[in-house]
Coordinates of C-alpha atoms in Angstrom, one line a residue:
X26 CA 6.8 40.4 -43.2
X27 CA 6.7 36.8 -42.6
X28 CA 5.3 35.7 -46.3
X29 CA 8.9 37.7 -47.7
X30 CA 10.4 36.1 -45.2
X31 CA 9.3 32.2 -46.5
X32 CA 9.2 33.9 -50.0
X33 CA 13.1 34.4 -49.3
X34 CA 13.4 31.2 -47.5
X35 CA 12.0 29.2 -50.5
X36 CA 14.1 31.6 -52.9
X37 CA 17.2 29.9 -51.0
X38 CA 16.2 26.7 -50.9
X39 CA 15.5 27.1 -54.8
X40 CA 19.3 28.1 -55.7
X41 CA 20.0 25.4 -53.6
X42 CA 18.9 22.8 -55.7
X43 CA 20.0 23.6 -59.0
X44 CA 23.3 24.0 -57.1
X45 CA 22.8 20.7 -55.8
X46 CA 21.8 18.9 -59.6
X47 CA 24.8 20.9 -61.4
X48 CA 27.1 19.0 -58.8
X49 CA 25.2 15.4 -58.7
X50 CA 27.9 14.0 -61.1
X51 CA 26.4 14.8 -64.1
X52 CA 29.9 17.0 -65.1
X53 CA 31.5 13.4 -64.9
X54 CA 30.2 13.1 -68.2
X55 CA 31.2 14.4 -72.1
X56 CA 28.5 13.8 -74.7
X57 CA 29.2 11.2 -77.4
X58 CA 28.2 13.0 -80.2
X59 CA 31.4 15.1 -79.5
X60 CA 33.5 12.8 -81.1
X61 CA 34.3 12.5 -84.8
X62 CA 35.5 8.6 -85.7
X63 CA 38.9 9.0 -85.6
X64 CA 38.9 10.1 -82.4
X65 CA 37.7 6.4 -81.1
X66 CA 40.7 4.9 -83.3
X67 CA 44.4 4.1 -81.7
X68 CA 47.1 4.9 -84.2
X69 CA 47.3 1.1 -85.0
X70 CA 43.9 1.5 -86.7
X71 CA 41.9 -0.8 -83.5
X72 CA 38.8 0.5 -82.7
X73 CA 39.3 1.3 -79.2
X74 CA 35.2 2.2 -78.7
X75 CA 33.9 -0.6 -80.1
X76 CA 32.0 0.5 -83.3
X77 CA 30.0 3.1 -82.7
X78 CA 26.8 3.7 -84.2
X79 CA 27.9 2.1 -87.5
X80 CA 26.7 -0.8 -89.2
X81 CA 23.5 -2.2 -90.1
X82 CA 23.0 -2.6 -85.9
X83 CA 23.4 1.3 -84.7
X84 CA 22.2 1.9 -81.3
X85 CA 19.8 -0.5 -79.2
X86 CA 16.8 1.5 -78.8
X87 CA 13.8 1.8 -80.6
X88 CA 12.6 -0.9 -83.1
X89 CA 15.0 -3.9 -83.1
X90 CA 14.7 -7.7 -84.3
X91 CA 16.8 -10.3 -83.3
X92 CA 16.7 -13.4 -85.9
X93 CA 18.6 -16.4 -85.3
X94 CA 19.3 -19.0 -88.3
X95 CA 20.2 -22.0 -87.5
X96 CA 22.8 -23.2 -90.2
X97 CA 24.1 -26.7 -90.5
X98 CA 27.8 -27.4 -92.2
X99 CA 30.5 -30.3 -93.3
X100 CA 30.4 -31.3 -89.9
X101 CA 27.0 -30.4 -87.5
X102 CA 23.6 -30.7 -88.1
X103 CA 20.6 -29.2 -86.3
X104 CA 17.3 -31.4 -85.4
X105 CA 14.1 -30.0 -84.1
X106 CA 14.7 -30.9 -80.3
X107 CA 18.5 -29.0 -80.7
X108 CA 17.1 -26.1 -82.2
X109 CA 14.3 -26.2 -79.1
X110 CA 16.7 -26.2 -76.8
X111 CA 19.0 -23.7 -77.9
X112 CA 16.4 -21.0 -78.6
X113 CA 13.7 -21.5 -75.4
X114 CA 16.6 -21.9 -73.0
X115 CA 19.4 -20.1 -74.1
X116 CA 18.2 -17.5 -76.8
X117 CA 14.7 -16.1 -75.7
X118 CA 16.6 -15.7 -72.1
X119 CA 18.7 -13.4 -73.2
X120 CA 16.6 -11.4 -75.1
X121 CA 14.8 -11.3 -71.6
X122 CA 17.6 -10.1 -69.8
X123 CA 18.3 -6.9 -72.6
X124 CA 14.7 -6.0 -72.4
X125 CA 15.0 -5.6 -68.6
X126 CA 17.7 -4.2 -68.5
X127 CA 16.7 -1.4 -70.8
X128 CA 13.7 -0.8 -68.8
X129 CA 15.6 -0.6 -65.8
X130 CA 18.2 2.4 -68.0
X131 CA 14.7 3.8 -68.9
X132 CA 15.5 3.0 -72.7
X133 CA 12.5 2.6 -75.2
X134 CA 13.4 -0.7 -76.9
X135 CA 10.7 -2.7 -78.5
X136 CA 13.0 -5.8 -79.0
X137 CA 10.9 -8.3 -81.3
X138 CA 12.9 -11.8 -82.2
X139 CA 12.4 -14.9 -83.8
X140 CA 14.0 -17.5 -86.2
X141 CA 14.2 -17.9 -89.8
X142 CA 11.6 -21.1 -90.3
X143 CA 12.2 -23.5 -93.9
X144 CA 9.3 -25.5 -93.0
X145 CA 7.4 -24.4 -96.1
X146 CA 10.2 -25.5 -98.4
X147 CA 13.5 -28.1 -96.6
X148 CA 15.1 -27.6 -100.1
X149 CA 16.0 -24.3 -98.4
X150 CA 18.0 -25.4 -95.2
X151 CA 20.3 -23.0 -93.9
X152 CA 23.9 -24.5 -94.8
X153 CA 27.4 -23.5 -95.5
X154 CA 29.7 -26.0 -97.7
X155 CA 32.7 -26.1 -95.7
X156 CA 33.7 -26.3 -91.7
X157 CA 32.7 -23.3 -89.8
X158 CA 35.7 -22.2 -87.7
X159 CA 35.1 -22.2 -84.3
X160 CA 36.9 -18.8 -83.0
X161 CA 37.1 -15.8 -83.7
X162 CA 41.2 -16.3 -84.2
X163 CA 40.2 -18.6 -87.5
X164 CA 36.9 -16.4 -88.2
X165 CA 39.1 -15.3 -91.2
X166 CA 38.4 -18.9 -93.0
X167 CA 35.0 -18.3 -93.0
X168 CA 34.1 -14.8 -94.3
X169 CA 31.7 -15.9 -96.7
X170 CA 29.6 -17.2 -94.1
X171 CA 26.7 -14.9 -94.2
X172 CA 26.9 -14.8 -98.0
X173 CA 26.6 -18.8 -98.1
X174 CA 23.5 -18.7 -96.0
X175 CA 21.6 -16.3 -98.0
X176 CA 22.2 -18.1 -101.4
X177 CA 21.0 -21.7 -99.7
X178 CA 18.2 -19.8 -98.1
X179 CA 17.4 -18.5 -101.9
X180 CA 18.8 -15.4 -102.4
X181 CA 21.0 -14.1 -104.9
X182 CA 23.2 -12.1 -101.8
X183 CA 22.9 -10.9 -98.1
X184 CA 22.1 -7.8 -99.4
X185 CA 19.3 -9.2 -100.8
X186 CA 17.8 -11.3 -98.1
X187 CA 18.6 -8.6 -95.7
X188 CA 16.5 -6.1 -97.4
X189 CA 14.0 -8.2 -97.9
X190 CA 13.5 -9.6 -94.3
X191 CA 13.6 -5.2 -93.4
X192 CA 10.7 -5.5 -95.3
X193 CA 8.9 -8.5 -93.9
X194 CA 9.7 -7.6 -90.4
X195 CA 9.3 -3.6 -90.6
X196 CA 12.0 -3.0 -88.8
X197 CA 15.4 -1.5 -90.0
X198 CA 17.8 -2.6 -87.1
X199 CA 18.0 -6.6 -87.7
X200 CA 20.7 -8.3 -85.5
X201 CA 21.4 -12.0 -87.1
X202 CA 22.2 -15.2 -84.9
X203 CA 23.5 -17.8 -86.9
X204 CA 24.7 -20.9 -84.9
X205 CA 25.7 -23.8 -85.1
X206 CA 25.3 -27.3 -83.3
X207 CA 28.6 -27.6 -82.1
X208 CA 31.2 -26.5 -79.6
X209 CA 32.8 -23.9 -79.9
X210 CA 33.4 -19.5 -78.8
X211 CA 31.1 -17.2 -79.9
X212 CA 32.1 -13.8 -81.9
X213 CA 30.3 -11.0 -84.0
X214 CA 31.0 -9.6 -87.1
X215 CA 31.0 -6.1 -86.7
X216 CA 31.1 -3.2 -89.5
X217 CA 34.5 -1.6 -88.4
X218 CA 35.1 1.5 -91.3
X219 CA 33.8 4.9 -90.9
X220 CA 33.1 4.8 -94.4
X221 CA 29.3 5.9 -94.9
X222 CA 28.3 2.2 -96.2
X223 CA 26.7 0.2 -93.4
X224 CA 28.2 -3.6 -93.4
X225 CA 25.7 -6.4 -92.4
X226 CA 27.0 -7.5 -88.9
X227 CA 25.9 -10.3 -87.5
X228 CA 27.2 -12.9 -84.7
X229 CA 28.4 -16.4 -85.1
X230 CA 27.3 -18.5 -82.1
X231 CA 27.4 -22.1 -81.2
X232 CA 25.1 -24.5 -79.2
X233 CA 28.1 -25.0 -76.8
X234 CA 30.6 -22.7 -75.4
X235 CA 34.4 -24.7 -75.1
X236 CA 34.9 -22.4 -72.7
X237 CA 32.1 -21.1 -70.2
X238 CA 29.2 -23.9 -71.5
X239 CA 27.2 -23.4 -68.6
X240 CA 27.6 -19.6 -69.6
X241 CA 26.4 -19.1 -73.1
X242 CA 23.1 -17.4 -72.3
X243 CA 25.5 -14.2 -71.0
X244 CA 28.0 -15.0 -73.8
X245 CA 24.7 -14.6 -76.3
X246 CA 24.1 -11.2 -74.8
X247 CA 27.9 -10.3 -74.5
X248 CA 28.2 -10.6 -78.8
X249 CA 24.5 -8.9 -79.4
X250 CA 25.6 -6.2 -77.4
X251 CA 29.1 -5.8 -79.8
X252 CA 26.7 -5.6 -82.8
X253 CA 25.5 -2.2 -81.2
X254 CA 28.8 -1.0 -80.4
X255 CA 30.3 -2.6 -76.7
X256 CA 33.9 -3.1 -76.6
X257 CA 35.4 -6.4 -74.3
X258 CA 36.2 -4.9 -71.0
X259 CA 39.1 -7.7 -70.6
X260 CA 42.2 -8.1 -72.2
X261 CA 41.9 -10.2 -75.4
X262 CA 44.8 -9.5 -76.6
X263 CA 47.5 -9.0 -74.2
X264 CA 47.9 -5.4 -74.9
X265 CA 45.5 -3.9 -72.3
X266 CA 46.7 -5.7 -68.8
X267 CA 46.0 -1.7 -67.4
X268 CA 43.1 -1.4 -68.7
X269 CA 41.7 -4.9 -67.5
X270 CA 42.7 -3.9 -64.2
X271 CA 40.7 -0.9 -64.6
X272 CA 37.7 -2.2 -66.0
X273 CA 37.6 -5.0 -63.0
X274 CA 37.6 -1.9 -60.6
X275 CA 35.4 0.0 -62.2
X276 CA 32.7 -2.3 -63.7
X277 CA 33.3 -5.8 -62.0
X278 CA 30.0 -6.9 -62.6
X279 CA 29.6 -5.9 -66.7
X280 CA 28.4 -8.5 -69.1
X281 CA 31.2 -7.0 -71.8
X282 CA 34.1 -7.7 -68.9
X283 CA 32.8 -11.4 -67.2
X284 CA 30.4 -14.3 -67.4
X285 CA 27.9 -15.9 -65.4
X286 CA 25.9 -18.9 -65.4
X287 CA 23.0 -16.4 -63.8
X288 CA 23.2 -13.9 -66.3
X289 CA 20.9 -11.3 -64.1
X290 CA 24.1 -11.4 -61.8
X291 CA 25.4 -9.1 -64.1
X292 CA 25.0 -5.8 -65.1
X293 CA 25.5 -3.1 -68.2
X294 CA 27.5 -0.2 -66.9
X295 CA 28.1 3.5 -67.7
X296 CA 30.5 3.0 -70.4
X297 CA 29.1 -0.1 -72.2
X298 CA 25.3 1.8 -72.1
X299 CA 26.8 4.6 -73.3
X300 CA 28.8 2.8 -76.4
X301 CA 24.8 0.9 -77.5
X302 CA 23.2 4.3 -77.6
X303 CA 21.9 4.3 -74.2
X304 CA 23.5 6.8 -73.1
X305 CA 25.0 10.3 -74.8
X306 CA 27.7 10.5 -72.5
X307 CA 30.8 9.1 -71.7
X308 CA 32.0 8.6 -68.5
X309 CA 35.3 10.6 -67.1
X310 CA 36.6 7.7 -65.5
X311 CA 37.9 6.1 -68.5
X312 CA 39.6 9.2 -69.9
X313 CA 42.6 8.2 -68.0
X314 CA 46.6 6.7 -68.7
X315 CA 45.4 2.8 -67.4
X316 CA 42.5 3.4 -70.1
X317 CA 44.4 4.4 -73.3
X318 CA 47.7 3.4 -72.8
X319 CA 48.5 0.0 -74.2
X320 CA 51.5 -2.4 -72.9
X321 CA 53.6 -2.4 -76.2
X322 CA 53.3 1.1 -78.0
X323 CA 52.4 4.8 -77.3
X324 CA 48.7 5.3 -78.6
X325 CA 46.5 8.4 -79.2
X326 CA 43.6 9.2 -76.5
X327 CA 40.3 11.5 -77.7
X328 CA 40.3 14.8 -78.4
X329 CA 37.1 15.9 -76.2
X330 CA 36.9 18.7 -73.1
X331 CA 36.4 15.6 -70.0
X332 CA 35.5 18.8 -67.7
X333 CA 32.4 19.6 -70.4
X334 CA 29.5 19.7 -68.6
X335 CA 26.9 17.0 -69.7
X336 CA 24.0 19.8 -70.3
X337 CA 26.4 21.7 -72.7

């Protein structure tokens, strides 16, 4: 009598806890992989999600390398101490602070880095004929900037050179740092079509921020993490001031919404892990009015089931 009586007990206690796990917030969730690309684009054609798992940079996990190319123009020039400076105290920092943090998600990334040398031949310095823009507002001025690099670098393309450094560095996921010796704001270059062709994406950074200096480690890690898909969880525009308010409530303390001169201060939350592919699914609370709605014209929200369960 009293083993079916703890046989029953532990039967309980069983039901219990798979009761107890369906309702531990996991139903807050709807997987990613639900969605088809248009439903991550407003009707006027911005990509609300960020750009999700397109591009040449597609989720960060697995196998990724990070190369920064230090690239001189009409008016900056790198030197060996610059170039030191930049990558040991703001570069290889942040690539500190993404493999931590994946660890800490429980993400296999083996993130591998380093920058593209021309010791073997200075005839081949990195360089773009012109003035490199130093916004993302003038980033139109300089579209050719990837393309310029590659042929001083001696290839006939980027297509090219980026094949060929897939090749040399085994590893198909390459996220490209060029920057420059000079003030100014950091911004990727991010494949934005749902068209099947992946676009090399890359970001443009600079050795000084004009407007958070002491800050540029987290604003490194800010435009690496837009290569893989984060959107800015601030208003850039002037269009979001709901969903700013939202995103300070919800995430106050994500690298895609503020800045820090401690960049371990901050943190990569549920929907910016879920837009780089750590995550396949997408969190409830921004399937909401403040989220979607913009301040200037009715827009279109996702076309998903927000009550689906995340082990459907």
């Amino acid at each position: 009598m009293n083993k079916l009586k703890r046989f029953f007990l532990c039967f309980v206690c069983f039901l219990l806890s798979l009761l107890l796990t369906a309702c531990s917030g996991d139903d807050t969730y709807s997987k990613i992989t639900d969605f088809t690309p248009h439903t991550f684009v407003y009707s006027d054609g911005v990509a609300d999600y960020g750009y999700y798992n397109i591009g040449n940079c597609k989720k960060l996990v697995g196998d990724v390398y990070s190369l920064v190319i230090f690239l001189d123009d009409d008016e900056s020039g790198w030197n060996e101490e610059a170039r030191s400076v930049f990558y040991s105290m703001r570069f290889e920092p942040s690539i500190s602070f993404i493999t931590e943090k994946a660890k800490t998600h429980g993400v296999k990334l083996n993130l591998k880095y380093g920058q593209y040398s021309t010791k073997q031949d200075t005839s081949k310095k990195p360089r773009y004929n012109g003035k490199v823009e130093n916004s993302a507002e003038k980033a139109i001025n300089n579209l050719d900037i990837f393309s310029q690099t590659a042929k001083t670098l001696g290839f006939p393309n980027k297509e090219v050179m980026h094949a060929y450094l897939q090749n040399y560095t085994g590893v198909e996921q390459i996220a490209y740092f060029i920057v420059l010796n000079k003030p100014g704001r950091a911004y990727a270059v991010c494949d934005t079509t749902y068209d099947g062709a992946d676009s090399i994406e890359f970001v443009v950074a600079f050795s000084s921020d004009e407007y958070a200096n002491r800050a540029i480690g987290s604003s490194v890690i800010h435009e690496m993490l837009h290569l893989f898909g984060a959107t800015d969880l601030y208003d850039s525009t002037g269009h979001y001031k709901k969903r700013e308010r939202l995103c300070k409530k919800l995430y106050p303390d994500d690298i895609m919404r503020k800045s820090s001169i401690n960049p371990d201060s901050l943190s990569i939350g549920r929907l910016t892990e879920c837009l780089i592919g750590w995550s396949d699914y997408f969190p409830s609370e921004c399937d909401c009015p403040e989220w979607w709605e913009t301040d200037y014209e009715e827009t279109h929200r996702p076309h998903y089931n927000s009550s689906e369960e995340a082990s459907s």
